mmCIF file of C-alpha atoms and ligand atoms in Angstrom:
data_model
loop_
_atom_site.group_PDB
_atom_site.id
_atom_site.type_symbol
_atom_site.label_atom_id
_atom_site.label_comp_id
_atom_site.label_asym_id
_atom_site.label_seq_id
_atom_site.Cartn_x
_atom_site.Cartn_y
_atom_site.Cartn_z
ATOM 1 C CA UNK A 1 -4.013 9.626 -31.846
ATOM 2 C CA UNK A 2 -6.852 8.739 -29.513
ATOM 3 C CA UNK A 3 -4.924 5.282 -28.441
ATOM 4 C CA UNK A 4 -1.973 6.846 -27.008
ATOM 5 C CA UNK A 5 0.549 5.489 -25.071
ATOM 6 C CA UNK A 6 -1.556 6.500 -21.759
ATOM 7 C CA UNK A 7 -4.943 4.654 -22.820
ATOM 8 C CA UNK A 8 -2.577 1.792 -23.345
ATOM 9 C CA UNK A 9 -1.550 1.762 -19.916
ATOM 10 C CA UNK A 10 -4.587 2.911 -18.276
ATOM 11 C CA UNK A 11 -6.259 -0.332 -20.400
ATOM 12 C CA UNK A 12 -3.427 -2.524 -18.284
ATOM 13 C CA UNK A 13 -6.124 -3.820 -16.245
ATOM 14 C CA UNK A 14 -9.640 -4.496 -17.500
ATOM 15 C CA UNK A 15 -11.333 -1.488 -15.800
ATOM 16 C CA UNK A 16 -11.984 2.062 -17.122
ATOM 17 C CA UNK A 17 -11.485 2.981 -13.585
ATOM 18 C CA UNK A 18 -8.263 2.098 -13.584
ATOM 19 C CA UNK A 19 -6.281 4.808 -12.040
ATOM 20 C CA UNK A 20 -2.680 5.137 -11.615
ATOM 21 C CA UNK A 21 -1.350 5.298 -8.170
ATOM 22 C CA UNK A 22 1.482 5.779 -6.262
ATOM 23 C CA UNK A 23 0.522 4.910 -2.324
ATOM 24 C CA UNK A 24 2.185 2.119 -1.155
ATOM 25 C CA UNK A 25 4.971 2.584 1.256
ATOM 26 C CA UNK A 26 6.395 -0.899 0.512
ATOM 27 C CA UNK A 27 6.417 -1.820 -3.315
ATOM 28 C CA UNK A 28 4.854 0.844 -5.732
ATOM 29 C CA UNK A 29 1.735 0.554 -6.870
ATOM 30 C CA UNK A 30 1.754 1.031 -11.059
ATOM 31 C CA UNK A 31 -2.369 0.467 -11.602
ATOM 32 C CA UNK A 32 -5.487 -0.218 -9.903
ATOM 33 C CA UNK A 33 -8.618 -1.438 -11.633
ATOM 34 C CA UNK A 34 -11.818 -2.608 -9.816
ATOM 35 C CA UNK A 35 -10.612 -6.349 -8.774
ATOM 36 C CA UNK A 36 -6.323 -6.207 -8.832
ATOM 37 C CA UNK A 37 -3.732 -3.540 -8.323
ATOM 38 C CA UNK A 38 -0.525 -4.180 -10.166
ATOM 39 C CA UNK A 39 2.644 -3.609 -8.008
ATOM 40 C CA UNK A 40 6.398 -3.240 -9.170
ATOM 41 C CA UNK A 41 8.139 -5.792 -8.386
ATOM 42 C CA UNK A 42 11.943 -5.805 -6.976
ATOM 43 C CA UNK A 43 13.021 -7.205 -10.675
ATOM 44 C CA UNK A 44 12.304 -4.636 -12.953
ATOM 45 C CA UNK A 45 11.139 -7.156 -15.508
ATOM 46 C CA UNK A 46 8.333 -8.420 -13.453
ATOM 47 C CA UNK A 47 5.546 -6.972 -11.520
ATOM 48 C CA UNK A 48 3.161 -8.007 -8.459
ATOM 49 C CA UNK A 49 -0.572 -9.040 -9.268
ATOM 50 C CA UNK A 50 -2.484 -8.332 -6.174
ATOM 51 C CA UNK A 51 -6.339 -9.917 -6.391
ATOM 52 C CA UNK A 52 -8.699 -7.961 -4.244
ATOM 53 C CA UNK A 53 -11.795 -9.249 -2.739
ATOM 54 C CA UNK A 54 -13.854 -7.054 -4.967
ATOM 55 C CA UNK A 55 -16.691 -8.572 -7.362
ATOM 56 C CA UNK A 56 -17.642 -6.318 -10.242
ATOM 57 C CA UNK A 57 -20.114 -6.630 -13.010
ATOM 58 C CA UNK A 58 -21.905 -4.392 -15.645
ATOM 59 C CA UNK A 59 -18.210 -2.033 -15.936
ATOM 60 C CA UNK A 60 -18.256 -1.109 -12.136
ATOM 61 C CA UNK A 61 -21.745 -0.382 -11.531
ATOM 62 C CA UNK A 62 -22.615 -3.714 -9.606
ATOM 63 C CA UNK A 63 -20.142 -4.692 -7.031
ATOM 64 C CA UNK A 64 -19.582 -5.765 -3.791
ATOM 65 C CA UNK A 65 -16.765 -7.174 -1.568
ATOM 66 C CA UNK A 66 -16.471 -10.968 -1.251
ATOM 67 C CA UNK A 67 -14.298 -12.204 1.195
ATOM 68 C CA UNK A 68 -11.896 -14.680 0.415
ATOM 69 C CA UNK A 69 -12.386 -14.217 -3.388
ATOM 70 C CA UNK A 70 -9.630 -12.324 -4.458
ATOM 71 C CA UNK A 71 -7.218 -15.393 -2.885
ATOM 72 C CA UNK A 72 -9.233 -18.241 -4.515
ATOM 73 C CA UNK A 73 -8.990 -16.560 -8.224
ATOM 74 C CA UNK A 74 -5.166 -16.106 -7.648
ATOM 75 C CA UNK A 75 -4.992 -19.540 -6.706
ATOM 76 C CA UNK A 76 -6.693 -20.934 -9.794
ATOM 77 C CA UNK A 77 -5.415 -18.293 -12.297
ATOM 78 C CA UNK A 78 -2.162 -19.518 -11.268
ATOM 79 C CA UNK A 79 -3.189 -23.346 -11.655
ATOM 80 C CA UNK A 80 -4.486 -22.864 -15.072
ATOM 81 C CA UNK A 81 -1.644 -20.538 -16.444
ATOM 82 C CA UNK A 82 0.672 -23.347 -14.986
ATOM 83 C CA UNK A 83 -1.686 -25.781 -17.317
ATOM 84 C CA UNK A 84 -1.827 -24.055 -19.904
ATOM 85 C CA UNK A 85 2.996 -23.268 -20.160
ATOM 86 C CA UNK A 86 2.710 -26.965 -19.388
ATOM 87 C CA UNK A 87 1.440 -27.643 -22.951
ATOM 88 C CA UNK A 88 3.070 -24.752 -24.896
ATOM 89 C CA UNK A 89 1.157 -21.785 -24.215
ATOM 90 C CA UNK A 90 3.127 -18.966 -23.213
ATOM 91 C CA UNK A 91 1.916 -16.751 -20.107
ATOM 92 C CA UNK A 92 3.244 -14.323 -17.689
ATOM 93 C CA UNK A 93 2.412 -15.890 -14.489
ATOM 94 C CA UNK A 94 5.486 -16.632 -13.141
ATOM 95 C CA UNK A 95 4.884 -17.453 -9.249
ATOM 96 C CA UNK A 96 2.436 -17.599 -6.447
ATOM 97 C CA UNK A 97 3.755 -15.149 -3.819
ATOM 98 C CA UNK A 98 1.263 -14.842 -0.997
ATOM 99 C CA UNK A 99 -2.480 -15.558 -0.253
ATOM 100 C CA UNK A 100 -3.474 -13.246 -3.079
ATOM 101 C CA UNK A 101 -0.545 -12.013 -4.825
ATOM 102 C CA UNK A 102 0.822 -13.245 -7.838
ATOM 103 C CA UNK A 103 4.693 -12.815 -9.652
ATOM 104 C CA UNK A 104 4.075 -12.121 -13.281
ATOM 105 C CA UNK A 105 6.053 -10.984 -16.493
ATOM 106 C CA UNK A 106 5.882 -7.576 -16.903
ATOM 107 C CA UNK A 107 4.303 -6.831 -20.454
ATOM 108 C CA UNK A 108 2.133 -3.817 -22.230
ATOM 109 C CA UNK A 109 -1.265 -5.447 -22.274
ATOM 110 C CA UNK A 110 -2.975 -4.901 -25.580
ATOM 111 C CA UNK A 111 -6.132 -2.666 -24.934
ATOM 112 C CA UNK A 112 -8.224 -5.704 -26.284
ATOM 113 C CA UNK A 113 -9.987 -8.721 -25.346
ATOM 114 C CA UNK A 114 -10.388 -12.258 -26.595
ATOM 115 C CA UNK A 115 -13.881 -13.857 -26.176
ATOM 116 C CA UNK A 116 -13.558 -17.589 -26.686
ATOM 117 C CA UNK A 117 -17.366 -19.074 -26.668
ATOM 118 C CA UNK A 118 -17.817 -22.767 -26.889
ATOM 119 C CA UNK A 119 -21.408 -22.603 -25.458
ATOM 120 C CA UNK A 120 -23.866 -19.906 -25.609
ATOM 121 C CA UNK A 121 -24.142 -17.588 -22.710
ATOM 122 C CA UNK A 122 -23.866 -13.909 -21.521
ATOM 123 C CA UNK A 123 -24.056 -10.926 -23.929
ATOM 124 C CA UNK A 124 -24.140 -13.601 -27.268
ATOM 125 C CA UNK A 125 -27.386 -15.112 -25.742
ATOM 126 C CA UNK A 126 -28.744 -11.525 -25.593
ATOM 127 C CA UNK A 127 -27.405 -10.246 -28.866
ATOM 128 C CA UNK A 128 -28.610 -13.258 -31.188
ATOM 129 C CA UNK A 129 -31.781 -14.031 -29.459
ATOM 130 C CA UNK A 130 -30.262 -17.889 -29.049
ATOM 131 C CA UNK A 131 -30.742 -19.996 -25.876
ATOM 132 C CA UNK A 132 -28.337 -20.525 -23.138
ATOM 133 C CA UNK A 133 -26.866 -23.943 -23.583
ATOM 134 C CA UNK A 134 -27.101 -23.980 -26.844
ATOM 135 C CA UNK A 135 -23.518 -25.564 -28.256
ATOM 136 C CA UNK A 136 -21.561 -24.029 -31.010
ATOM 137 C CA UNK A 137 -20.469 -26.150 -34.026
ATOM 138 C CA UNK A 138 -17.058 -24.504 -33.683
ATOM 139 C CA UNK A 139 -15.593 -22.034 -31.219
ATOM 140 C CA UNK A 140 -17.084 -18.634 -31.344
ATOM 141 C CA UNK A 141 -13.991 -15.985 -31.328
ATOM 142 C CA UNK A 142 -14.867 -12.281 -30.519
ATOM 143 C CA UNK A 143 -12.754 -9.123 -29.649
ATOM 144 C CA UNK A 144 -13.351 -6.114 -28.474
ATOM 145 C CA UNK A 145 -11.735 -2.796 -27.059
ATOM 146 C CA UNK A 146 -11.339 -2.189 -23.823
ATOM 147 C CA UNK A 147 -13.354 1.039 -23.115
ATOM 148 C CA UNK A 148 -16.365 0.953 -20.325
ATOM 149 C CA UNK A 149 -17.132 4.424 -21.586
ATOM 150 C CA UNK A 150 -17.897 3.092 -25.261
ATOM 151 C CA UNK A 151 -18.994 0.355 -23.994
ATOM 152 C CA UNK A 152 -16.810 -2.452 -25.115
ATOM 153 C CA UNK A 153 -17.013 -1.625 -28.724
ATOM 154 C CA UNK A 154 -15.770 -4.519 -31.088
ATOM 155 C CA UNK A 155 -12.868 -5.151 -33.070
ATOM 156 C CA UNK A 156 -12.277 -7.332 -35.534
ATOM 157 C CA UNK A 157 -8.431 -7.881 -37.385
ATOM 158 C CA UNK A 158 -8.693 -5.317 -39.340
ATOM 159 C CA UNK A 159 -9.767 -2.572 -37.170
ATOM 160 C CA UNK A 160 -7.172 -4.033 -34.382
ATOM 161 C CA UNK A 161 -4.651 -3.743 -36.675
ATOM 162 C CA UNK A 162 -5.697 -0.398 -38.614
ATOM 163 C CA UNK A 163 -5.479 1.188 -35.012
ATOM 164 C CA UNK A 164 -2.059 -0.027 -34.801
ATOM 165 C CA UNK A 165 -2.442 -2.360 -31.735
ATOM 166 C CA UNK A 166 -1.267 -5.190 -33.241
ATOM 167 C CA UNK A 167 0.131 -6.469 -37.072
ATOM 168 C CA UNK A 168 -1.190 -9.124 -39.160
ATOM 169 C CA UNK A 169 1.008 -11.693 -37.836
ATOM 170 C CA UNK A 170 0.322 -10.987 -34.530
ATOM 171 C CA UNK A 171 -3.208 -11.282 -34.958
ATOM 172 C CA UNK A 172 -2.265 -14.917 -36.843
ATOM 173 C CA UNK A 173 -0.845 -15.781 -33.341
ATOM 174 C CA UNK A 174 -3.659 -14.344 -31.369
ATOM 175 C CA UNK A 175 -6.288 -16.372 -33.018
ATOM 176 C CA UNK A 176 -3.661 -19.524 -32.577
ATOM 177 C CA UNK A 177 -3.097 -18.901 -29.088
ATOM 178 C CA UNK A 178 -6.607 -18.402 -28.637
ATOM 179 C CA UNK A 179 -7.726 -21.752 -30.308
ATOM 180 C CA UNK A 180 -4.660 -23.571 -28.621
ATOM 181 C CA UNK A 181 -5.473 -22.015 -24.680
ATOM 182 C CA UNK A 182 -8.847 -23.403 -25.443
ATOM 183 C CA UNK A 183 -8.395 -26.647 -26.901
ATOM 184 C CA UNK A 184 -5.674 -27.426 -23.538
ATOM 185 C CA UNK A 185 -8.259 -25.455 -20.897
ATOM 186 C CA UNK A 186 -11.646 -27.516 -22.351
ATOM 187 C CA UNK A 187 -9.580 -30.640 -21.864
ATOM 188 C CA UNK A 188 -8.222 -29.789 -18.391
ATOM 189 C CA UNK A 189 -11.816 -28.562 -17.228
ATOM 190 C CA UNK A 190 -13.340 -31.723 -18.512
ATOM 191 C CA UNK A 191 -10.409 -33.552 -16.382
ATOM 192 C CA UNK A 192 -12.583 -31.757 -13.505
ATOM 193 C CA UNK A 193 -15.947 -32.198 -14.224
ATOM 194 C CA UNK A 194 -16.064 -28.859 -15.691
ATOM 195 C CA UNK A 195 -17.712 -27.014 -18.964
ATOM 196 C CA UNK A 196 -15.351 -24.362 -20.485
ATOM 197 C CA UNK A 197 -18.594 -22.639 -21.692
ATOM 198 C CA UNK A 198 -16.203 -19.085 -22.523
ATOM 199 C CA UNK A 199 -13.719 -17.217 -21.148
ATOM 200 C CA UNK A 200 -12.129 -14.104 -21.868
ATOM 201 C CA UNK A 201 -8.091 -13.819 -22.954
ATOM 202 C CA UNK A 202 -5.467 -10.487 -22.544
ATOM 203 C CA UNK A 203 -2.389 -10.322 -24.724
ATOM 204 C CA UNK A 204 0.860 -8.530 -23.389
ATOM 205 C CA UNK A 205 3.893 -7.785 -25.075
ATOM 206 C CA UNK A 206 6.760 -8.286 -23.781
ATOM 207 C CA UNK A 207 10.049 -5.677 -23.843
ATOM 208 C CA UNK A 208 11.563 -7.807 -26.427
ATOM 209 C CA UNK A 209 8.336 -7.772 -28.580
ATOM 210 C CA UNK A 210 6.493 -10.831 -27.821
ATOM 211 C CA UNK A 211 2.985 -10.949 -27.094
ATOM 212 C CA UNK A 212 1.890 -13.774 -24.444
ATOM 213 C CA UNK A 213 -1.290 -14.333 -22.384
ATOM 214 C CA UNK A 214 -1.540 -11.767 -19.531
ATOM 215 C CA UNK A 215 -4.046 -10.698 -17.175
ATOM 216 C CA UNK A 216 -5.764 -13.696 -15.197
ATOM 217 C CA UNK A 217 -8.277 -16.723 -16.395
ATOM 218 C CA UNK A 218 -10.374 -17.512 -13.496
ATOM 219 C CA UNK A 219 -13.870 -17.854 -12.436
ATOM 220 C CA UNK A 220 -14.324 -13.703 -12.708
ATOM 221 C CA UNK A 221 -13.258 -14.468 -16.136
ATOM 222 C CA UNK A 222 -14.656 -17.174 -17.572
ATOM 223 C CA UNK A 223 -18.252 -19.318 -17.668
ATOM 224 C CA UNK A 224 -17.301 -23.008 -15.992
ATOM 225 C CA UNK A 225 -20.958 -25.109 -15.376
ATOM 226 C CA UNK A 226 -20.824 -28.386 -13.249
ATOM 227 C CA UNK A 227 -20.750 -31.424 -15.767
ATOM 228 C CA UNK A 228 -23.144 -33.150 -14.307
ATOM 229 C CA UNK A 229 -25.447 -30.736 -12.573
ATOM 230 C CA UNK A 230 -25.099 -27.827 -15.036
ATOM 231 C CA UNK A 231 -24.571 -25.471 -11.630
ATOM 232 C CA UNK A 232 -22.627 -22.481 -12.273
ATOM 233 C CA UNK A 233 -19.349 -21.927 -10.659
ATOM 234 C CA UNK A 234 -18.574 -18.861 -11.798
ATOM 235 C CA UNK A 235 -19.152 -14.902 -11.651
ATOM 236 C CA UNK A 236 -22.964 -15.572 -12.809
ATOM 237 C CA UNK A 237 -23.301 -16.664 -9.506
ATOM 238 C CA UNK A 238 -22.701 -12.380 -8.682
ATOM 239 C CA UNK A 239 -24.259 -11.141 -12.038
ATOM 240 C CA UNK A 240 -27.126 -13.024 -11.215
ATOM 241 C CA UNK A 241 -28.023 -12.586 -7.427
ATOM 242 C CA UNK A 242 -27.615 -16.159 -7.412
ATOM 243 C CA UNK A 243 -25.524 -16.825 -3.725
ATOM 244 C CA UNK A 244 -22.922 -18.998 -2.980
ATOM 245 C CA UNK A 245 -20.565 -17.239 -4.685
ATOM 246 C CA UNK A 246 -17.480 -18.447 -2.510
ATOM 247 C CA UNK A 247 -18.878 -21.757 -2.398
ATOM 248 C CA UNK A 248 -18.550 -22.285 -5.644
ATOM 249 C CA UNK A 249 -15.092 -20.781 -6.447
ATOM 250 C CA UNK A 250 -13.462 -23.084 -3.796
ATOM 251 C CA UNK A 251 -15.244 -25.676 -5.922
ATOM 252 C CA UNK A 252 -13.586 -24.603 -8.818
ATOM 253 C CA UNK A 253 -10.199 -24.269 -7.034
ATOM 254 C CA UNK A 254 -10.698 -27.775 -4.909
ATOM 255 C CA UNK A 255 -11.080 -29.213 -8.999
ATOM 256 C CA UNK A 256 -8.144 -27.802 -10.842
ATOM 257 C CA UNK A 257 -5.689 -28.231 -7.783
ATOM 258 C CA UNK A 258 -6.482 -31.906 -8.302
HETATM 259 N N1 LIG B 301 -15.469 -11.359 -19.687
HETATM 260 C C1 LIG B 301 -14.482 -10.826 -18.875
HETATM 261 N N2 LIG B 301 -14.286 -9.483 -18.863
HETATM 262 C C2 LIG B 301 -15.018 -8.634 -19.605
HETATM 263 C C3 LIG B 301 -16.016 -9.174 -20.447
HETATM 264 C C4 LIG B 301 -16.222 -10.533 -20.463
HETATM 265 O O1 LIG B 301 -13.790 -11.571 -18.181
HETATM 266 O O2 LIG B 301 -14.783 -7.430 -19.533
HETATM 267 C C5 LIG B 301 -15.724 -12.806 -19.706
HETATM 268 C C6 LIG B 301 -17.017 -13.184 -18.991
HETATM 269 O O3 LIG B 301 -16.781 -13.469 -17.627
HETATM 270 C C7 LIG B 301 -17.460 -14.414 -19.754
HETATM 271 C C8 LIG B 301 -16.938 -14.176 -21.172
HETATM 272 O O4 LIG B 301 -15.894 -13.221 -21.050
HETATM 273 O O5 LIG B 301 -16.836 -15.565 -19.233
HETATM 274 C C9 LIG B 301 -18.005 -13.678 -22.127
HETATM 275 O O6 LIG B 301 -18.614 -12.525 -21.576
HETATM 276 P P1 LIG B 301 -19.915 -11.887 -22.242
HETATM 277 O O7 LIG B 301 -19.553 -11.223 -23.531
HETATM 278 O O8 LIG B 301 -20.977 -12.899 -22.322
HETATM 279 O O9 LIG B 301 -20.318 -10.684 -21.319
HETATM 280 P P2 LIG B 301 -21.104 -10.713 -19.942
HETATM 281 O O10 LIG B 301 -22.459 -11.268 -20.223
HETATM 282 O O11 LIG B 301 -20.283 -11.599 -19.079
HETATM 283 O O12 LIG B 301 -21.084 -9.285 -19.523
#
C-alpha cells in the first residue's frame, strides 16, 4: 500500500520535508516540517505545537526566516480555533503555552487538505484563467493530497475514500465542518475588518475515532485582505516579494484579539 502508516505520519505536518526527529533533551520531538515541530507532551494524549519563524512557499523552495512570525501565527491560530469551539466546531488546540508554543490534542492528521475559496486567488486564479477578486456564487471546496513530490495532486470523495483515508460519512462531516468553520470564520473576520478570501483546513482523528480540525489556521494558511483597503495581510505578502510581512500579521493578530 503506497499510503502506509509511515506516509501518514510523515504527512502530520504539511511539509514533504517533514522528518522525524528525536533531538531534544527536554520534551521529544515527534515531527518537524518547514514552519512547526511537533513535541510530546507530558500527557500522552496531547502534544506541543512549536511555530518557528520560518516562511515557506512553493513546497520549500522559497523561504526565509521572519522574526517574530512563528509567535504571531500561534497567537492567532489559537484565537481563531478558540472562535471557532466557541460556536461548535471541534479543534485540537487546547492551550497557549509560551510565546510560540501551542497545547493541542494529539490526533493522526489525515494526509489531506481542505481548500475553502470564497474569493478567487492563488493557484484557482492560475488554473481557470479568472481574475483575482472575482467572488464566488457559493464557496469553492477543493482537496488534495499532501505530497510536495506529486505535487499536491487532488482528491475528490471518492478517491479519498477509495484510498482508505477516510469513509463516506466522514467525508459527510468533512464537507460540514468545512462549510460550518467557514460560515463562523467569514463572520468573525468581517467582525475585524477582514475578507476570509480562502484558507486551507487539516482533519485529525482522534484515538477514539473522531476526526476534528488540526493543524493551524493563520495568516500562513489562509488569504485575509483589508476590508476597506483590499491590502493583504497574509503569506502573499512572502509569495509575492511584497514587504511588510510582520507588519501585517500583527495587524491580523491586533484584529482577532479584539
Ligand atoms: N494553503 C496552505 N497550505 C498549502 C496549500 C494552500 O495553507 O499547502 C492555503 C493558502 O495559504 C491559501 C489557500 O490554502 O490561503 C489556497 O491556496 P492555493 O491553492 O491558492 O495555493 P497557493 O497559490 O497559495 O500556492
Amino acid at each position: 500500500m503506497v499510503f502506509n502508516l509511515l506516509n501518514f505520519q510523515l504527512n502530520f505536518l504539511n511539509s514533504e520535508a517533514t522528518q522525524l526527529l528525536n533531538d531534544s533533551p527536554t520534551m521529544k520531538t515527534i515531527a518537524e516540517g518547514n514552519t512547526k515541530v511537533i513535541l510530546e507532551a507530558e500527557n500522552p494524549t496531547q502534544i506541543v505545537m512549536r511555530f518557528k519563524d520560518t516562511a515557506s512557499a512553493y513546497h520549500g523552495i522559497k523561504r526565509a526566516t521572519i522574526e517574530g512570525k512563528g509567535a504571531l501565527a500561534n497567537r492567532i491560530s489559537a484565537r481563531l480555533f478558540g472562535v471557532l469551539a466557541e460556536a461548535g466546531v471541534e479543534n485540537h488546540f487546547v492551550r497557549l503555552l509560551s510565546d510560540n508554543e501551542q497545547l493541542c490534542l494529539k490526533t493522526e492528521v489525515l494526509p489531506l487538505r481542505v481548500i475553502v475559496r470564497n474569493v478567487a486567488a492563488g493557484s484557482i486564479v492560475r488554473r481557470f484563467g479568472i481574475e483575482e477578486g472575482t467572488e464566488f456564487r457559493v464557496p469553492v471546496y477543493e482537496m488534495n493530497y499532501k505530497s510536495a513530490q506529486l505535487d499536491d495532486p487532488f482528491l475528490n470523495e471518492h478517491t479519498a475514500v477509495a484510498f482508505g483515508f477516510v469513509s463516506y460519512d466522514e467525508m459527510a462531516l468533512i464537507s460540514q465542518t468545512a462549510h460550518r468553520a467557514n460560515e463562523v470564520l467569514i463572520k468573525f473576520f468581517d467582525s475585524c475588518g477582514i475578507r476570509l478570501i480562502d484558507f486551507k483546513l487539516e482533519f485529525g482523528r482522534t484515538p477514539d475515532g473522531r476526526l476534528i480540525l488540526a493543524d493551524e489556521i493563520s495568516p500562513d494558511t489562509c488569504r485575509l485582505w483589508d476590508r476597506m483597503s483590499g491590502q493583504r495581510l497574509d503569506k502573499d505578502r512572502f509569495r509575492r516579494d511584497m514587504g511588510d510581512i510582520i507588519e501585517a500579521y500583527k495587524e491580523v493578530c491586533e484584529r482577532v484579539k479584539g
